[in-house]
PDB file of C-alpha atoms in Angstrom:
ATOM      1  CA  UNK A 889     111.248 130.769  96.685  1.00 35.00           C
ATOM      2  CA  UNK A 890     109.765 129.793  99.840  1.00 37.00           C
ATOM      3  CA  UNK A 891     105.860 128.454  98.951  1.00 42.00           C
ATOM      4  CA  UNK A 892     105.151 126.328 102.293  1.00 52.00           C
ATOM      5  CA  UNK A 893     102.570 128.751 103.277  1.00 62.00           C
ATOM      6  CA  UNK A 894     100.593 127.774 100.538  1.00 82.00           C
ATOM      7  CA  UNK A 895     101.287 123.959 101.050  1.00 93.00           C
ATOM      8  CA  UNK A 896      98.279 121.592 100.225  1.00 94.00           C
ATOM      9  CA  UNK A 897      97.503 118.666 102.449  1.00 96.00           C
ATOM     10  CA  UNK A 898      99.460 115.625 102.491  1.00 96.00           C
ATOM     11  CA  UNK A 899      99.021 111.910 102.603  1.00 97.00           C
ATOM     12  CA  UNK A 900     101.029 109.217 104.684  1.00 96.00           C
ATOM     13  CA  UNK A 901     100.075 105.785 103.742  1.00 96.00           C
ATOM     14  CA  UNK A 902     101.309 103.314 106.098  1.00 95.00           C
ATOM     15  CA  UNK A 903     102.696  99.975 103.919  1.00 92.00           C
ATOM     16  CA  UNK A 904     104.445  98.271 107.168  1.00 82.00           C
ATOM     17  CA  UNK A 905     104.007  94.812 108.486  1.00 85.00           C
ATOM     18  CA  UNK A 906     100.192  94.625 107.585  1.00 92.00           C
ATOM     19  CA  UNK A 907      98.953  97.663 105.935  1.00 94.00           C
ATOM     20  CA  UNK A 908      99.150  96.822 102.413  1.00 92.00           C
ATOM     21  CA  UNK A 909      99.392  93.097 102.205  1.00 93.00           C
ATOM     22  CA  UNK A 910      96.858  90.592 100.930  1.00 91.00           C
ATOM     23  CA  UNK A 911      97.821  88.452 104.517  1.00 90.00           C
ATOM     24  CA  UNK A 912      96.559  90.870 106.263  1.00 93.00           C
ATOM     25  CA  UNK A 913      93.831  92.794 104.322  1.00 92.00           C
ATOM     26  CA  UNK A 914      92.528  90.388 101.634  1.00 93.00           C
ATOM     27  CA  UNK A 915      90.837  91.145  98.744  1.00 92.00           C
ATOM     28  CA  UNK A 916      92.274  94.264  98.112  1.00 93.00           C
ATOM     29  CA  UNK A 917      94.393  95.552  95.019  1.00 94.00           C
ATOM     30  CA  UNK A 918      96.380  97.523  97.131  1.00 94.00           C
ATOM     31  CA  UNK A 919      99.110  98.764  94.915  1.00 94.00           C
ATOM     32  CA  UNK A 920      95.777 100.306  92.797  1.00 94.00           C
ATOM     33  CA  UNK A 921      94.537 102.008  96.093  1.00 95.00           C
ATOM     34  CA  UNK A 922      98.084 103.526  96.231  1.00 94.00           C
ATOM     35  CA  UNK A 923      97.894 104.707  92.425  1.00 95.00           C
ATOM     36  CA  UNK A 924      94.302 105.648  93.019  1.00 95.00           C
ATOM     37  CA  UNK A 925      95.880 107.992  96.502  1.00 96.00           C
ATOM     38  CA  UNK A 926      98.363 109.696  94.165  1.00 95.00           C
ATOM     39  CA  UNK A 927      96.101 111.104  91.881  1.00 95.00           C
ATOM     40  CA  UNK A 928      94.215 113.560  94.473  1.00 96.00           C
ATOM     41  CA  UNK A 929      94.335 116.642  93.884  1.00 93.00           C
ATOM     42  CA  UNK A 930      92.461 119.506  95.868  1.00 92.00           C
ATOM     43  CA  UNK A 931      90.485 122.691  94.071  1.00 89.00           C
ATOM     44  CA  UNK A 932      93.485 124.499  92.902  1.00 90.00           C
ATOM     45  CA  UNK A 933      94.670 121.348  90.864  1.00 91.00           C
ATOM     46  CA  UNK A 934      97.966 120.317  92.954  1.00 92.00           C
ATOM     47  CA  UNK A 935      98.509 117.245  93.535  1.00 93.00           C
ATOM     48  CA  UNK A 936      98.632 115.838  96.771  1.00 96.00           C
ATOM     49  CA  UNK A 937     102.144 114.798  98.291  1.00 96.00           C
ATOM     50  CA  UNK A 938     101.469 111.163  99.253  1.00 96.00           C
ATOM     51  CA  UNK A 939     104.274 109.786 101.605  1.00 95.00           C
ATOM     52  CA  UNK A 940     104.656 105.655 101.773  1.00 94.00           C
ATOM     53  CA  UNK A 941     105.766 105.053 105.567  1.00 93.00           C
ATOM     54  CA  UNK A 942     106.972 102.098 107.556  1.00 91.00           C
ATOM     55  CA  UNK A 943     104.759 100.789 110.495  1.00 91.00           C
ATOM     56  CA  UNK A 944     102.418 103.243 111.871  1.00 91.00           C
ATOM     57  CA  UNK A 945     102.142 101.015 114.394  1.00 90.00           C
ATOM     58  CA  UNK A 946      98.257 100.791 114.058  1.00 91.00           C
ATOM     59  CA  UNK A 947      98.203  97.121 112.512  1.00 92.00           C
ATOM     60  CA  UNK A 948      94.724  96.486 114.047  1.00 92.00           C
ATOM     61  CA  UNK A 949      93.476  99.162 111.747  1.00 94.00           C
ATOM     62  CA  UNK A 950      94.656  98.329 108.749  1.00 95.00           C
ATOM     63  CA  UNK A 951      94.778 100.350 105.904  1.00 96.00           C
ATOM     64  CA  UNK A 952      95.964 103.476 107.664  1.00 96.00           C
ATOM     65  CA  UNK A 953      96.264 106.354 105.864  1.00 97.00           C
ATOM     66  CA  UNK A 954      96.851 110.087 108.080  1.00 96.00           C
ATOM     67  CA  UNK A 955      95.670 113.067 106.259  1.00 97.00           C
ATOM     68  CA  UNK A 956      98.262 116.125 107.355  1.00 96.00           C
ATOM     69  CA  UNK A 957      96.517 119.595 106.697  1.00 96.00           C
ATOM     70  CA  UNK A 958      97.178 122.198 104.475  1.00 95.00           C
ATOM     71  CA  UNK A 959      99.188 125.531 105.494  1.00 95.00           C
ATOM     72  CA  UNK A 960      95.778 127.176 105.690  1.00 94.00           C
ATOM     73  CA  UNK A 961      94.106 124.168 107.599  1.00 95.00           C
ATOM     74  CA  UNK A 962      96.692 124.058 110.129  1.00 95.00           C
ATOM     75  CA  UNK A 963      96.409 127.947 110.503  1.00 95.00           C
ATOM     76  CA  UNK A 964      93.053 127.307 110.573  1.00 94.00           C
ATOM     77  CA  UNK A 965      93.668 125.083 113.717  1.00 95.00           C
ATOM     78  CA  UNK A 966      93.362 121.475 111.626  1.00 94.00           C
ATOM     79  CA  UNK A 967      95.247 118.662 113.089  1.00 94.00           C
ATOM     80  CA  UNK A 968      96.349 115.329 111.475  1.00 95.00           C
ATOM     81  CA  UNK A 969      93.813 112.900 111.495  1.00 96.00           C
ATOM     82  CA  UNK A 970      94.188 109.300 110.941  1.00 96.00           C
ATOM     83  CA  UNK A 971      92.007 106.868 109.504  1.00 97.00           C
ATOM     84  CA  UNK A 972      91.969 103.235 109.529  1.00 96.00           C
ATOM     85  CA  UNK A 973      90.359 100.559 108.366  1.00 96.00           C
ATOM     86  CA  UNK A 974      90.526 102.353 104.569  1.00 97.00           C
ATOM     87  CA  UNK A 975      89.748  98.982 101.757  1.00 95.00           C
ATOM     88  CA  UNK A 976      87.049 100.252 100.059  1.00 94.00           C
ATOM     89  CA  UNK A 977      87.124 102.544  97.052  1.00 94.00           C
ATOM     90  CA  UNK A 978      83.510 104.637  98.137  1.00 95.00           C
ATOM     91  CA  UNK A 979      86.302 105.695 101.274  1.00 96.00           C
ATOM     92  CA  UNK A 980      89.155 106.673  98.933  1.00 96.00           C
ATOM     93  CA  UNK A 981      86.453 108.829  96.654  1.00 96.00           C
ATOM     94  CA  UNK A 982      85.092 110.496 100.415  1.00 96.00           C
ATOM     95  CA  UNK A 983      88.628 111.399 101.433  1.00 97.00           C
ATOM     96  CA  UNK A 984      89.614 112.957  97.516  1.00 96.00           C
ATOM     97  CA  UNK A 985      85.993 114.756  98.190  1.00 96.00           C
ATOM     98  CA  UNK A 986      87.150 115.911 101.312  1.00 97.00           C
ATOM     99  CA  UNK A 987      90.972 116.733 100.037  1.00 96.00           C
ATOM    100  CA  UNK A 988      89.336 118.839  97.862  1.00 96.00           C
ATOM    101  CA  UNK A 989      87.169 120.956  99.834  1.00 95.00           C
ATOM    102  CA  UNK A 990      90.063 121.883 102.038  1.00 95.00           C
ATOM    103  CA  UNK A 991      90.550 118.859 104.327  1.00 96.00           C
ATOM    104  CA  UNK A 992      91.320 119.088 107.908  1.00 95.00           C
ATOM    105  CA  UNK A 993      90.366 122.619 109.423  1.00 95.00           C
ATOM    106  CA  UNK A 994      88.656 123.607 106.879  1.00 95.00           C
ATOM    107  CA  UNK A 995      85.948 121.548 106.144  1.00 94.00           C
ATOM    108  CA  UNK A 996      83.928 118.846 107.656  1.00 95.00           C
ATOM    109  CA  UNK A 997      84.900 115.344 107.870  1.00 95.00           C
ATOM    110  CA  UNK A 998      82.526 113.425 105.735  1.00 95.00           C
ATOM    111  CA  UNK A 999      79.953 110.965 106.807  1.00 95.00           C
ATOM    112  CA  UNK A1000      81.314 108.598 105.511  1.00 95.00           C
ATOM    113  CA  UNK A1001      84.891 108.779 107.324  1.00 96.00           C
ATOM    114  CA  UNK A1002      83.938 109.510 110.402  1.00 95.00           C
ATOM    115  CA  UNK A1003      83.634 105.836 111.665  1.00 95.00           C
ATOM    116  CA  UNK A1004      87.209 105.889 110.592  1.00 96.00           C
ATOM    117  CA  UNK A1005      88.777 108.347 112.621  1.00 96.00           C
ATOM    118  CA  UNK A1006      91.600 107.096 114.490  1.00 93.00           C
ATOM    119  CA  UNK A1007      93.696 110.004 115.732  1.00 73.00           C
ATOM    120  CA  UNK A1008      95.303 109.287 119.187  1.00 57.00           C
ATOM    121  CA  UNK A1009      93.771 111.511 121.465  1.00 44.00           C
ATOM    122  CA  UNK A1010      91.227 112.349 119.033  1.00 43.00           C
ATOM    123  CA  UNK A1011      87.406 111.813 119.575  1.00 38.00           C
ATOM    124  CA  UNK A1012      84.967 111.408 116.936  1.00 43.00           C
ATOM    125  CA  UNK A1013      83.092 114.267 115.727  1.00 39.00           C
ATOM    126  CA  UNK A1014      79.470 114.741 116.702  1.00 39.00           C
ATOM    127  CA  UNK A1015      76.726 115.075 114.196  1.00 38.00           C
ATOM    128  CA  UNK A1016      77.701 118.678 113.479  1.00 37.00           C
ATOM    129  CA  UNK A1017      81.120 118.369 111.903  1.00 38.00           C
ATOM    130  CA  UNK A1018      82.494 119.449 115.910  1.00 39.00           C
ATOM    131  CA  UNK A1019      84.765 117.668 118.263  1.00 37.00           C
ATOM    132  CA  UNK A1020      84.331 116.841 121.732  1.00 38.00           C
ATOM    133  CA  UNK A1021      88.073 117.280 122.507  1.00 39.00           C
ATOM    134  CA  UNK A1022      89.824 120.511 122.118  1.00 36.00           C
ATOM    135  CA  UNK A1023      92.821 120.585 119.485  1.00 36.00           C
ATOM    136  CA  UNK A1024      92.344 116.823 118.245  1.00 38.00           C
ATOM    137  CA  UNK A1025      90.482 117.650 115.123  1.00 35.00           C
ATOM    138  CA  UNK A1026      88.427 121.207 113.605  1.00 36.00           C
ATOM    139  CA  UNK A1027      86.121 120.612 110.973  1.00 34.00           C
ATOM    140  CA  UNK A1028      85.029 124.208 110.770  1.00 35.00           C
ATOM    141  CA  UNK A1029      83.139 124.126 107.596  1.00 35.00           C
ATOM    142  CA  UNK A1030      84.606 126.792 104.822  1.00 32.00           C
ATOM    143  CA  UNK A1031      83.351 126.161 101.655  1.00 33.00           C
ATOM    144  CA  UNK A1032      85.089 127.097  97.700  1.00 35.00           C
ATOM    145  CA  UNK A1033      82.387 128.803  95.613  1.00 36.00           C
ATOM    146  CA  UNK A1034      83.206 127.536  92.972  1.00 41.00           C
ATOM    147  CA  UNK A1035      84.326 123.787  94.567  1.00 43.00           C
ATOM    148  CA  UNK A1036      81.147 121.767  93.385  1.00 44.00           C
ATOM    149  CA  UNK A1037      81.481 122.808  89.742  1.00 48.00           C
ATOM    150  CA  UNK A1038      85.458 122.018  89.199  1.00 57.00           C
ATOM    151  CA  UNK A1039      85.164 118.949  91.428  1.00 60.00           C
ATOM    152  CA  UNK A1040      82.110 117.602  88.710  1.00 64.00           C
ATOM    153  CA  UNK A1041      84.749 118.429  85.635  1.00 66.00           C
ATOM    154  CA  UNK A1042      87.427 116.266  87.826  1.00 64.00           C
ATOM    155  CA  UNK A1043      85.507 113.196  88.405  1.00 68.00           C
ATOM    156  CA  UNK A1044      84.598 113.171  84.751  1.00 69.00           C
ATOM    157  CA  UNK A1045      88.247 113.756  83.984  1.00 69.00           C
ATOM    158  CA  UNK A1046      88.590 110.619  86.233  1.00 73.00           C
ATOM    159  CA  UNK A1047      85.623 108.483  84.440  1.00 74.00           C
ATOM    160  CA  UNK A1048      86.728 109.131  80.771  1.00 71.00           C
ATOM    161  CA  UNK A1049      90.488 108.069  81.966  1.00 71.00           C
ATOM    162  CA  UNK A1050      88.985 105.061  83.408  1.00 73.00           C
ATOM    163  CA  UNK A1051      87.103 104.316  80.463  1.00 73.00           C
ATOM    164  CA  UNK A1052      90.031 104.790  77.958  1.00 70.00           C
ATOM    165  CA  UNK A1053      92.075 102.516  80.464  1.00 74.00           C
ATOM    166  CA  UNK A1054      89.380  99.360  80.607  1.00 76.00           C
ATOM    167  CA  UNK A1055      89.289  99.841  76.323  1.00 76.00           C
ATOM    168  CA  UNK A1056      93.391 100.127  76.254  1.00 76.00           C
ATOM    169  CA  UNK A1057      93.452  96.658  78.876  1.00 78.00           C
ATOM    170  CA  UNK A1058      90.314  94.836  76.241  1.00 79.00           C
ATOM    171  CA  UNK A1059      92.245  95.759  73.558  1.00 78.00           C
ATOM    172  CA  UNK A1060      95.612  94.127  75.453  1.00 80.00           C
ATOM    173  CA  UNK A1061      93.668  90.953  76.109  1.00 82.00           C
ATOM    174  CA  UNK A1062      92.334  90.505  72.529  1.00 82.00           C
ATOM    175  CA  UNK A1063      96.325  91.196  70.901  1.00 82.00           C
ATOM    176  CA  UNK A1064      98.018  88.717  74.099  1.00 84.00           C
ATOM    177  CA  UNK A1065      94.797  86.040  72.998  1.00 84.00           C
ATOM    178  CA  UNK A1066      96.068  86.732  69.134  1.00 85.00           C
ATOM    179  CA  UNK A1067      99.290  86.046  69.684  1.00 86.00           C
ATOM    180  CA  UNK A1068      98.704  83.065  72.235  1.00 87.00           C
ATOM    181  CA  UNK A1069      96.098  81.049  69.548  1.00 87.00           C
ATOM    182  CA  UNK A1070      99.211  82.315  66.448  1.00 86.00           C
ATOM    183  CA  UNK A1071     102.261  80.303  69.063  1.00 87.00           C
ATOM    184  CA  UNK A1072      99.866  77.529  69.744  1.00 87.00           C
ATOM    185  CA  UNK A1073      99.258  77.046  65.537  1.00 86.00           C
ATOM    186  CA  UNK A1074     103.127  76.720  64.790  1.00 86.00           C
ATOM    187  CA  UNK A1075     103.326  74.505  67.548  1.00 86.00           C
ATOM    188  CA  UNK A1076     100.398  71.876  66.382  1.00 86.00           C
ATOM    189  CA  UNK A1077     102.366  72.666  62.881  1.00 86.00           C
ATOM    190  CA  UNK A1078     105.594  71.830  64.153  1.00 84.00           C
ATOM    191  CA  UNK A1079     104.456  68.116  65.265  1.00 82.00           C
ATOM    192  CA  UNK A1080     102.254  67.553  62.675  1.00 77.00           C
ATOM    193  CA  UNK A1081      99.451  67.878  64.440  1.00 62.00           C
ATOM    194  CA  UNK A1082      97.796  70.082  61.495  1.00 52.00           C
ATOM    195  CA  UNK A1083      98.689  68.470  58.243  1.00 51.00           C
ATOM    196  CA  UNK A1084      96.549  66.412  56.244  1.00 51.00           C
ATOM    197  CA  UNK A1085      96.429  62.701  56.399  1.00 51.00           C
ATOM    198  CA  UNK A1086      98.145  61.214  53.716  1.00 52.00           C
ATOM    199  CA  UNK A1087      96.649  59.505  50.739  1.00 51.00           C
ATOM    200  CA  UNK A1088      96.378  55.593  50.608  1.00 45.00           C
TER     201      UNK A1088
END
């Protein structure tokens, strides 16, 4: 059965020459930003496709990641937009916000993207969600009634499987220092190193 006209939006992450390396972006986990990209979902509760690509060909903007539109977007008249310069997590939350209020066409870009924007022949929107150019990017604003409610259950979805992961990765540390103090005790008993001194 034929569902592409109900086809959510879709990621490409570029991970070419520079995108995606410590070289080039330090200080960045980016295989976590990755993981962190895969786990969008918008307000029906698909996931969203995320595509790893070669060069985009952008390296000055590095991390590029193009948000492609849903079926309803693009019949909305949504284009692809590209962002660059994505490192920080507060930008990866904005976009998942966005993703899940409908993305491109049909729903603003947020503030907090817009300095990002980075679609050729694209201009950045003005201060109410418009563009200057025709066709490069429509953020007419179409709100889910019910969007602000499932997107609160999500993020705590998100915050109690963070906080089960950072007690799982404690609880990993404290068993790999167990077993590290445990090797290092039959080794100081293997040379001696422990026994008793012997009696005169």
């Amino acid at each position: 059965m034929n569902c592409s006209g109900d086809a959510p939006c879709r990621l490409t992450v570029c991970r070419g020459c520079c995108c995606g390396t410590r070289k080039k972006v330090p200080g960045v986990d980016h295989e976590a930003q990755l993981a962190r990209l895969s786990t969008i979902e918008d307000h029906t509760g698909r996931t969203v496709p995320v595509r790893r690509s070669d060069c985009l060909d952008r390296c000055s903007e590095a991390n590029v990641v193009v948000v492609q539109p849903s079926a309803r977007g693009r019949a909305a008249g949504g284009r692809p937009v590209w962002l660059g310069r994505v490192t920080d997590d507060h930008l990866v939350e904005a976009l998942d916000d966005w993703i899940f209020e409908g993305g491109p066409g049909l729903t603003p870009l947020p503030e907090a993207l817009r300095a990002h924007v980075i679609s050729k022949g694209a201009e950045k929107p003005g201060k109410g969600g418009k563009v200057k150019k025709d066709g490069a990017l429509r953020t007419d604003p179409v709100q889910e009634k019910d969007g602000k409610g499932t997107r609160t259950e999500k993020r705590k979805k998100r915050e109690k499987a963070d906080k089960h992961r950072k007690k799982r990765e404690k609880a990993e540390k404290k068993a790999r220092k167990k077993r590290e103090k445990a090797a290092e005790a039959a080794r100081r008993a293997e040379r001696g190193d422990g026994a008793a001194p012997s009696a005169a």
